[in-house]
Coordinates of C-alpha atoms in Angstrom, one line a residue:
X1 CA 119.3 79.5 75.7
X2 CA 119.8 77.1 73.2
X3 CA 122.6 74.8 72.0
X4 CA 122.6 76.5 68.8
X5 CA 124.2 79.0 70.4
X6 CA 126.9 77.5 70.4
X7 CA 127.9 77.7 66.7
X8 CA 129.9 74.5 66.9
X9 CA 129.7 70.5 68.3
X10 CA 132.5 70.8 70.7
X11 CA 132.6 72.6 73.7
X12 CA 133.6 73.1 77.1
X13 CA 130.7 73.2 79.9
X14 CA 131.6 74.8 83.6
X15 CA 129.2 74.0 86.4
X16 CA 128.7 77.3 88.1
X17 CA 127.4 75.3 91.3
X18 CA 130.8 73.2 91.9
X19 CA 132.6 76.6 91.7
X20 CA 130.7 77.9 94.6
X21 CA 130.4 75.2 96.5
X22 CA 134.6 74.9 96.1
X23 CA 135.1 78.5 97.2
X24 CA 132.6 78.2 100.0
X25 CA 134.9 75.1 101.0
X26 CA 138.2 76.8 100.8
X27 CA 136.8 80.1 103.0
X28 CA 135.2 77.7 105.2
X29 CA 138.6 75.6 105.8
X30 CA 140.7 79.0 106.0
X31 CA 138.2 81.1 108.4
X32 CA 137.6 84.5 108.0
X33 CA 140.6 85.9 109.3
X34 CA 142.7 84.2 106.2
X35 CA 142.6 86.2 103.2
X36 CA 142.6 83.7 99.8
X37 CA 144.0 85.0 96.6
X38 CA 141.2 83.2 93.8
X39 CA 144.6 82.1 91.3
X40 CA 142.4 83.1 87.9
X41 CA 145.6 82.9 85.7
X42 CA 145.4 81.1 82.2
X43 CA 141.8 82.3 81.4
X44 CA 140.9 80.9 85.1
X45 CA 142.6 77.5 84.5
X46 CA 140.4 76.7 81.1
X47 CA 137.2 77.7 83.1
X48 CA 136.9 81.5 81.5
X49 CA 138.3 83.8 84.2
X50 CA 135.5 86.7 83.7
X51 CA 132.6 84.3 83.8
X52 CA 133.9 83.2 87.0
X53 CA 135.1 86.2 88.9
X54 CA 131.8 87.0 90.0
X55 CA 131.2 83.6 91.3
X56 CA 134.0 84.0 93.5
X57 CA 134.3 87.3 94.7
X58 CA 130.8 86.8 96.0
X59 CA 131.8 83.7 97.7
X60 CA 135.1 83.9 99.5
X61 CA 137.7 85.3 97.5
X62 CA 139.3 88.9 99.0
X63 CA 141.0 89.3 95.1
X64 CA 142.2 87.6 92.0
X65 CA 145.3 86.0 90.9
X66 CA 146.6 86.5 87.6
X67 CA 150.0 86.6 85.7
X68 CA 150.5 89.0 83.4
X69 CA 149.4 92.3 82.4
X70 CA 146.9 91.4 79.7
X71 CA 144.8 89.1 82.2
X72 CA 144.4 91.4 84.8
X73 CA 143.8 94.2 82.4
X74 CA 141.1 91.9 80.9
X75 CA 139.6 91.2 84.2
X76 CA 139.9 95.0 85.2
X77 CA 137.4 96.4 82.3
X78 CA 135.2 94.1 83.2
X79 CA 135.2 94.3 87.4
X80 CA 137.4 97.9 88.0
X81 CA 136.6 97.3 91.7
X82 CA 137.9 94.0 92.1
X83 CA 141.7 93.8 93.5
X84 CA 143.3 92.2 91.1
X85 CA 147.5 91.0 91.7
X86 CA 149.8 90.6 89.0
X87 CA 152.0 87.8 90.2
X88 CA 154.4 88.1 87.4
X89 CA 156.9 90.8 86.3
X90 CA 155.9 93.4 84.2
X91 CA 158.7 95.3 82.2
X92 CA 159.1 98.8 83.2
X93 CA 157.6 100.8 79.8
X94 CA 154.1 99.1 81.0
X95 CA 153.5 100.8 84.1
X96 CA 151.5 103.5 82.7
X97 CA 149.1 100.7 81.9
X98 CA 149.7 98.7 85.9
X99 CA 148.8 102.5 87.2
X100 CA 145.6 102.9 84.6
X101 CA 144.1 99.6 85.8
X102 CA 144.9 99.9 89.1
X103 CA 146.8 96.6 89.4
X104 CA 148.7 95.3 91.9
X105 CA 151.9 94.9 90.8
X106 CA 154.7 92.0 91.9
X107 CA 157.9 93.5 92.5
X108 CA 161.4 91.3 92.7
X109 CA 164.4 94.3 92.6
X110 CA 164.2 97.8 93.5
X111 CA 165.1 99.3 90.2
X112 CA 161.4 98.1 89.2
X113 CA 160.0 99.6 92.7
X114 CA 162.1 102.6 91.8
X115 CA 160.5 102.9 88.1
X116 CA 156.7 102.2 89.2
X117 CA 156.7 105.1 92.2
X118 CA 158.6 107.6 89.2
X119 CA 155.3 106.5 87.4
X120 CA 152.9 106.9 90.0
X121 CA 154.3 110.2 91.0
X122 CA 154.0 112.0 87.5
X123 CA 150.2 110.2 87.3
X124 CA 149.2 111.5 91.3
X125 CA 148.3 108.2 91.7
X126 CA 149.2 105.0 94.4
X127 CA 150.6 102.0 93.2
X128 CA 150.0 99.0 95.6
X129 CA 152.3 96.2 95.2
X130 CA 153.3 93.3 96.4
X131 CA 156.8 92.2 97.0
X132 CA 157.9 88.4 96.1
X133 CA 160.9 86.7 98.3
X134 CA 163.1 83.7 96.5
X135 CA 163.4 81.0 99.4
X136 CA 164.9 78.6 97.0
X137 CA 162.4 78.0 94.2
X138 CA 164.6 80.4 92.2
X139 CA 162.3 81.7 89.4
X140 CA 162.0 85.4 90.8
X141 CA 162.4 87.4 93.7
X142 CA 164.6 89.3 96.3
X143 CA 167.0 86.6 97.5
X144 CA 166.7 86.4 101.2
X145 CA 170.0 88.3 102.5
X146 CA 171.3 91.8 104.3
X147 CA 171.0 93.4 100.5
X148 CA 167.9 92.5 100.0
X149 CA 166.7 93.8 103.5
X150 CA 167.6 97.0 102.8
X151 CA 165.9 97.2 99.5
X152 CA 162.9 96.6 100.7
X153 CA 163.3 99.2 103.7
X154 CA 164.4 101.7 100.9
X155 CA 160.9 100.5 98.7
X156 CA 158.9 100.9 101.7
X157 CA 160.5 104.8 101.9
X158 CA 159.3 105.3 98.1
X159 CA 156.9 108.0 97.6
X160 CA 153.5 106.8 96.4
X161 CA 154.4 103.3 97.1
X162 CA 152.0 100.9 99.4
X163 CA 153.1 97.6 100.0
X164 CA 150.4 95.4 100.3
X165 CA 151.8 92.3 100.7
X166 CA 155.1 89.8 100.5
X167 CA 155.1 86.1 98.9
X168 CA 157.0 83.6 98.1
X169 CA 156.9 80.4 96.5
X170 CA 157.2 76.5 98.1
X171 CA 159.1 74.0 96.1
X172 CA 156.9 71.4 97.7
X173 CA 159.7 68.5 97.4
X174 CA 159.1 67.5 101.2
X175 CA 158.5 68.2 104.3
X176 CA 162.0 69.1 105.5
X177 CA 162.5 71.5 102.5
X178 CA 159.1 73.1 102.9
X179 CA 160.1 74.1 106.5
X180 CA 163.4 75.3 105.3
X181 CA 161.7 77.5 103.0
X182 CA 159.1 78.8 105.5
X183 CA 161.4 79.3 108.4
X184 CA 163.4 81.4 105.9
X185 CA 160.8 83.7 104.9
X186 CA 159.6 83.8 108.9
X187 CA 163.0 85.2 109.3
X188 CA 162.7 88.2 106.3
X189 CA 159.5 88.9 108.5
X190 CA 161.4 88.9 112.0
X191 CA 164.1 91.6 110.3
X192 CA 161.3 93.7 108.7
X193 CA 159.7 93.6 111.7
X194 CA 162.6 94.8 114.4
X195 CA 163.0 97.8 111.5
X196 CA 159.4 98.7 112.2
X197 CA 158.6 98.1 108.6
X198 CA 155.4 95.8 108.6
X199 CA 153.4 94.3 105.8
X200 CA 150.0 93.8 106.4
X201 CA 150.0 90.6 104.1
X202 CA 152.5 87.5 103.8
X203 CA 151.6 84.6 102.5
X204 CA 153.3 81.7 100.9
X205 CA 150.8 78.6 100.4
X206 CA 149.4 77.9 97.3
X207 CA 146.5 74.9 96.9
X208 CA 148.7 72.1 97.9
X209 CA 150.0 73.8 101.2
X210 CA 146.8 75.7 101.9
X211 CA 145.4 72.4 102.3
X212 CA 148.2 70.3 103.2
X213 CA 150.2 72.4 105.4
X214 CA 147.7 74.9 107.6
X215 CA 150.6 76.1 109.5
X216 CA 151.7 77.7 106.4
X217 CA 148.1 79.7 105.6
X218 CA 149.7 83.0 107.4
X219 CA 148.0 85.9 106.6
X220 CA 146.5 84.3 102.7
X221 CA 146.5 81.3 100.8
X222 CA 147.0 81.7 96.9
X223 CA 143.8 79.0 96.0
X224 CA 144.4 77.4 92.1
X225 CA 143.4 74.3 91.3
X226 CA 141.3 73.5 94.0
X227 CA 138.8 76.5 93.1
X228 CA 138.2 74.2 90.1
X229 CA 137.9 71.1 91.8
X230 CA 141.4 69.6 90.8
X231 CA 142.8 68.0 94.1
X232 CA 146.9 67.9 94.0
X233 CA 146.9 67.6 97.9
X234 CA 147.5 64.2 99.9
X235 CA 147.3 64.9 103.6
X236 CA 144.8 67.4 104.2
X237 CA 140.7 66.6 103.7
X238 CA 138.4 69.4 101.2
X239 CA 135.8 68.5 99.7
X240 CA 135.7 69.4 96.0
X241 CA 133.8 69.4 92.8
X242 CA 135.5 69.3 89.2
X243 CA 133.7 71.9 87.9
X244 CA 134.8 71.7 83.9
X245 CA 133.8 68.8 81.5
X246 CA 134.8 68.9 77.7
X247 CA 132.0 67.5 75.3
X248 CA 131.4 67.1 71.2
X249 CA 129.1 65.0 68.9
X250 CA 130.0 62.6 66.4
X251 CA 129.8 64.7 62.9
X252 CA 130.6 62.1 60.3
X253 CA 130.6 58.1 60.4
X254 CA 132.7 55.7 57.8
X255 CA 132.4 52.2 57.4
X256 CA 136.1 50.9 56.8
X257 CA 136.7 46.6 56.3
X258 CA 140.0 45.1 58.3
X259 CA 143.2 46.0 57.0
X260 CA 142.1 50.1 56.0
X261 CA 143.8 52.4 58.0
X262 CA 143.1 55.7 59.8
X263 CA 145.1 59.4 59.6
X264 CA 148.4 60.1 59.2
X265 CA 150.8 57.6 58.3
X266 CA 148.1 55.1 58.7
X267 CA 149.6 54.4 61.9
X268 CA 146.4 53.0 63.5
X269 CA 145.0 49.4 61.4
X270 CA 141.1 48.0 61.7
X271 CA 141.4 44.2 63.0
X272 CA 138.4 43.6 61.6
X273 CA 135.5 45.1 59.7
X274 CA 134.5 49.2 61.5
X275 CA 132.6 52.3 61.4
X276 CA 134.9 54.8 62.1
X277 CA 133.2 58.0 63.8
X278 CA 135.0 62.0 63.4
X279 CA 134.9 64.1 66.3
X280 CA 135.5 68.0 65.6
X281 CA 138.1 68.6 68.2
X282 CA 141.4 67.7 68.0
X283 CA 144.7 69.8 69.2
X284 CA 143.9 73.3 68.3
X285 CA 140.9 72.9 70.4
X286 CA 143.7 72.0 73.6
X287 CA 143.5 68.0 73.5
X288 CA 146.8 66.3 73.9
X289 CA 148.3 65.2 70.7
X290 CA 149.9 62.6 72.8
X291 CA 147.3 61.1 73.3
X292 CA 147.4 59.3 69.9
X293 CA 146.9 55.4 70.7
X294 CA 145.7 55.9 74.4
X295 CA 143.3 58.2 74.6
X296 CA 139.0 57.9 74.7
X297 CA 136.0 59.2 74.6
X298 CA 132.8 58.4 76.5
X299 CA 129.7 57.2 74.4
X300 CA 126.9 55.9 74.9
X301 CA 127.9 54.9 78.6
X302 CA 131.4 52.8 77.1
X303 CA 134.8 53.6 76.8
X304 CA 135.2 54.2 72.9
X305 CA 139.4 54.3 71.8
X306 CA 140.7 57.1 70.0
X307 CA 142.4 56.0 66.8
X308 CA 145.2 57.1 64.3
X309 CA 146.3 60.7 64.8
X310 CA 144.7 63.3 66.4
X311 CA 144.8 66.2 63.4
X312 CA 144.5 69.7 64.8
X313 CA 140.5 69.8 63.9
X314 CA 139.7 66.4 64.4
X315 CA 140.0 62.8 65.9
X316 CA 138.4 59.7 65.0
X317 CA 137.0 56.9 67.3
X318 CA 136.5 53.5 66.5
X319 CA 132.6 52.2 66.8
X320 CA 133.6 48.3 67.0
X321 CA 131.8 48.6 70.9
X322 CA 129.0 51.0 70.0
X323 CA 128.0 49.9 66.8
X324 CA 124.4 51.7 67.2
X325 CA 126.2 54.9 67.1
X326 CA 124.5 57.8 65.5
X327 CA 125.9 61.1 64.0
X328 CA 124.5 63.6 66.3
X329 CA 125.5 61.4 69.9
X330 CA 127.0 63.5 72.5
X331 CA 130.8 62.5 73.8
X332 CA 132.3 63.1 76.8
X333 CA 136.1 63.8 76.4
X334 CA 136.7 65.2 80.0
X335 CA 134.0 64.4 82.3
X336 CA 134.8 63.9 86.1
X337 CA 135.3 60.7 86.5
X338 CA 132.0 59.1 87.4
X339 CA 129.4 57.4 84.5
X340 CA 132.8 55.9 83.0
X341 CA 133.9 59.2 82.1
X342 CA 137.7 59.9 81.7
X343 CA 138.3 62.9 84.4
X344 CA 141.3 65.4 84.5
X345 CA 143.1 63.5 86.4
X346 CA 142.9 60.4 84.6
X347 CA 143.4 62.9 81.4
X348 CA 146.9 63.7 82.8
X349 CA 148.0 60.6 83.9
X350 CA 147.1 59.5 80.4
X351 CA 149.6 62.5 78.6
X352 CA 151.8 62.1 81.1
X353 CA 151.6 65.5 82.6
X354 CA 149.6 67.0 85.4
X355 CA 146.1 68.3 85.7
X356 CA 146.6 71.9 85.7
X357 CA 148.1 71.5 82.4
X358 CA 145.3 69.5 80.7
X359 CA 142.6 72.1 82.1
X360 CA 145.0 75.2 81.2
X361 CA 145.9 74.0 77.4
X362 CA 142.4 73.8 76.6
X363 CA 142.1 76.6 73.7
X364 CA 139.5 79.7 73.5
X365 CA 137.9 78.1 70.1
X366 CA 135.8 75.8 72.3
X367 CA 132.6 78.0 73.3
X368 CA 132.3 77.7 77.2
X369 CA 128.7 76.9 78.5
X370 CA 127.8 78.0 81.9
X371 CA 125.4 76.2 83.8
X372 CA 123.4 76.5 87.2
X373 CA 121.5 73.8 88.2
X374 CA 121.9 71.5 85.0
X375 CA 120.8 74.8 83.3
X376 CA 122.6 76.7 80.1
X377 CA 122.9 80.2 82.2
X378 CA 125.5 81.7 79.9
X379 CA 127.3 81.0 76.6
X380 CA 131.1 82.4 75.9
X381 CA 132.3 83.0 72.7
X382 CA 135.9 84.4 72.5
X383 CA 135.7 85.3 68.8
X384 CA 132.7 86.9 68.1

């Protein structure tokens, strides 16, 4: 495998290793008896959800995490055996498709429970679902009162209905709030319980808790960011491994004297006499446009600054430091911090937003490269 299979200068490479060895961490801190939910939603964070599955199905995970109907119907012609969960709502007129797959479907009201078993009665088929509980983080679910109770008895009396498992969300403000929240659902499971209705799965820790707050792991652990090596947690220890770096070579170099200027608006001035160097990436490619007037890139070892406007295609990097430069020299844009690279972390900081949303806005135009053991394993195109 060759880099000219890559059919462009910018790209995105995930190390295959630091996946594994982050899985392997998180089924190692859980135990066996903790089921983990591998949170694959957003094309797998950046990382390319169905070059990953494997890697952690065969590591750890008991099923994959995604949000809506197109990603697990993605992942589902690839791996038809894999359980995947929808952890969104999916409009009623789709369950034909939930059914086809063989997805596990979220359910917040009984009128949806109500529509999926009419479905999965006229197909002869099962639907497993999973049932998600609102303990104050208010985006969806059965808010937890008498009401709702007795829906979810009158969902577990559905025919061809299994429920699988219940969630529900933490706000993660603070410690007080977080045991509000989990003492409430405890208490949905106390009530189901005493009416002999019992679901063999509740979780309700994401990566933060799962590793902050093991009292919280319950029956699963819904495992995001950590599986890619992106640490939002701050009491509990794992051991992780960014796994994604984002890379491109200098494709054109200008000499410009003090005074020109550089993109739009000319709102970036040379000092003094430059080489200006273009980069092909720029926002299409998921780079923050914010990033205009703070942001770098890693060459040659140094810390080169971003200049003028990042354009959709493009960026351009001043040379002052590096004046050796070459077209043809690798940047790093996202490395993982060590070798004075700028890591997702620092990325977010940086746009002033958090590190799931660096690694999740980066586009499908970049190819991804996989590697094992510094080796080009795989290359992923989305468009051809």
């Amino acid at each position: 495998m060759k880099h000219q299979d890559l059919l462009r200068e910018t790209y995105i490479e995930i190390n295959l290793d630091r996946i594994e060895h982050n899985i392997r961490a998180i089924r190692e801190m859980c135990g066996p008896s903790t089921n983990i939910g591998a949170v694959v939603k957003a094309d797998a964070y950046g990382h390319g959800a169905v070059a990953l599955a494997p890697v952690l199905m065969e590591n750890g995970a008991d099923l994959l995490c995604v949000a809506t109907l197109s990603e697990g119907i993605e992942l589902k012609q690839h791996f038809p055996n894999y359980p995947v969960l929808l952890m969104g709502l999916t409009r009623n007129e789709y369950f034909d498709d939930v059914l086809h797959y063989h997805l596990i479907q979220t359910i917040d009201t009984f009128e949806q429970a109500a529509a999926l078993s009419q479905s999965a009665v006229k197909h002869k088929q099962t639907a497993h679902i999973h049932i998600k509980i609102d303990t104050g983080f208010h985006r969806l679910g059965f808010l937890v009162n008498e009401e709702s109770i007795d829906q979810i008895e009158a969902i577990s009396h559905l025919p061809n209905i299994v429920i699988d498992g219940i969630f529900t969300h933490l706000v993660l403000l603070d410690n007080k709030t977080n045991e509000e929240q989990f003492q409430l659902f405890l208490s949905v499971k106390e009530t189901l319980d005493n009416r002999n209705i019992h679901i063999p799965c509740w979780h309700i820790a994401d990566s933060i808790a799962g590793v902050d707050y093991p009292q919280y792991r319950m029956d699963g652990i819904r495992a995001g960011a950590i599986l890619y090596g992106l640490k939002g947690f701050h009491k509990g220890e794992l051991e992780l491994r960014q796994a994604i770096s984002f890379k491109s070579r200098i494709n054109h170099i200008t000499h410009i004297r003090a005074g020109e200027g550089v993109s739009y608006d000319f709102t970036w001035r040379a000092e003094k006499d430059t080489q200006i160097a273009t980069l092909p990436f720029g926002y299409a490619d998921g780079y923050p446009r914010n990033m205009h007037g703070k942001g770098w890139v890693t060459l040659h070892g140094k810390r080169v600054p971003i200049v003028g406007v990042i354009c959709m295609d493009q960026c351009m990097v001043d040379l002052y430091e590096v004046p050796e430069a070459c077209v043809g020299d690798e940047v790093i844009i996202y490395g993982d911090g060590s070798a004075n690279t700028m890591s997702i972390q620092e990325a977010a900081l940086l746009a002033e937003t958090n590190k799931n949303d660096i690694v999740s806005r980066l586009t499908r135009r970049p190819p991804r490269v996989y590697t094992r053991k510094g080796e080009m394993v795989k290359v992923s195109h989305f468009f051809l």
